[in-house]
Amino acid sequence: MEKFELDILGCGSATPTTLHNPSSQVLNVRDKLFMIDCGEGTQLQFRRNKLRFGRLNHIFISHLHGDHCFGLIGLISTLALLGRTGDLTIYSVAGLETVLRPEIDFFCKDNPFKVKIETFDPKKSEVIYDDRSVSVKTIPLKHRVPCAGFIFHEKQKEPHLIADMIKFYNIPLKELAKIKQGADFVTDEGKVVPYTHLTTPAEPARSYAYCSDTAYSEKVVPVIEGADLLYHEATFADSDAARAKETGHSTARQAAQIAKLANVKKLMLGHFSARYPDNQVLLDEAREIFPETILANEGLREKL
C-alpha cells in the first residue's frame, strides 16, 4: 500500500514548552509532502523526522495566529539556502500576503523560487487543492479569528489486475487500461469475461481531517464524516471548560464527542495548553466517550 502517513512536528498551543513545539504537521501522500500549519521550530523538527525538503510543495495555514505561522519565513529562507527552484504554494485565509510578503522581500529578496499565496474563504467548505493522488477541502471552524481546518481525501486507485488471468486469456496490453476502468474483455471467440474476474479491488481510499483551533462546533461533522483519522484540538481539560469557551478552544471531551458524532475511525488529540505537565488527563477524558483516541506528540508518525 502506498504511503498515507502523518508526521507530528508540533502539537502545543500558543506558548512553546520543553514538552511541545507550536502547531505543525506533515501528511505524506504517495511520497508527496503536504505541510499543515508552520509554527516556530517547524524546520528543525522537519529534519529530526528525516523528511525531505524537496518533496514539500504545498503548505496549508489554518489561521493567522503566530503559533501556526511564525515558522514560515525561516522555512522559506532555508529552502532558498538549499537551492530550491520549484514554486512553493501556501494556502491561507486572507491577510497572509500582507504579513509574509514584506518578510520575504526583506530576508529572501534573492529567492531562487516563487512563493505563491492562495487565499480561501474560511466560512465555506470547498476544495482548494486537487491532483491525481489527493484532494484537499476546507473545514469551517469556530475561533476568535477566521480559521479553517482541512480534510485530505485520497483518490481511489484502480483495481489490481490478476496476472494469471490476464495471461490465461492472452489479453493484449492495449486492453488492460480499459479493464482497470471497469470494461469487460471479449475473446476472439466472442466470450465475455467480466472485469471482476480479471481484477481484485484496490485498497479503500483513505482520509485525514485536521481541525485546528476551534470551539465545539457540530457543523464540522458532515464534512469530516467517516474520516480514517481526525486530529482535533484539545487545548483544555473539562475543569477548564469555561476558559475553552472564552478563548474559542475545545476540551478533550468535546473533541471526543465530535469524533463520535462523525463516526471517524481514530481520534488524535493535540494543541495542548502549557498548563498541563502531563496530557494523560486529556486522553483519559476523551477515551470515556471515544475509546479509539491517541495523543499527538512530536516525532509521532501515524500510518493510515
PDB file of N, CA and C in Angstrom, residues 7 133 180 246:
ATOM      1  N   ASP A   7       3.087  12.931  10.039  1.00  0.00           N
ATOM      2  CA  ASP A   7       4.188  13.229  10.949  1.00  0.00           C
ATOM      3  C   ASP A   7       3.815  14.441  11.796  1.00  0.00           C
ATOM      4  N   SER A 133      -3.583  12.312  -6.866  1.00  0.00           N
ATOM      5  CA  SER A 133      -3.471  11.493  -5.671  1.00  0.00           C
ATOM      6  C   SER A 133      -4.437  11.887  -4.557  1.00  0.00           C
ATOM      7  N   LYS A 180      -9.065  -2.110 -16.192  1.00  0.00           N
ATOM      8  CA  LYS A 180      -8.884  -1.484 -14.885  1.00  0.00           C
ATOM      9  C   LYS A 180      -9.927  -0.402 -14.626  1.00  0.00           C
ATOM     10  N   GLU A 246     -14.241  30.719  26.438  1.00  0.00           N
ATOM     11  CA  GLU A 246     -13.823  32.118  26.384  1.00  0.00           C
ATOM     12  C   GLU A 246     -12.800  32.376  25.291  1.00  0.00           C
TER      13      GLU A 246
END
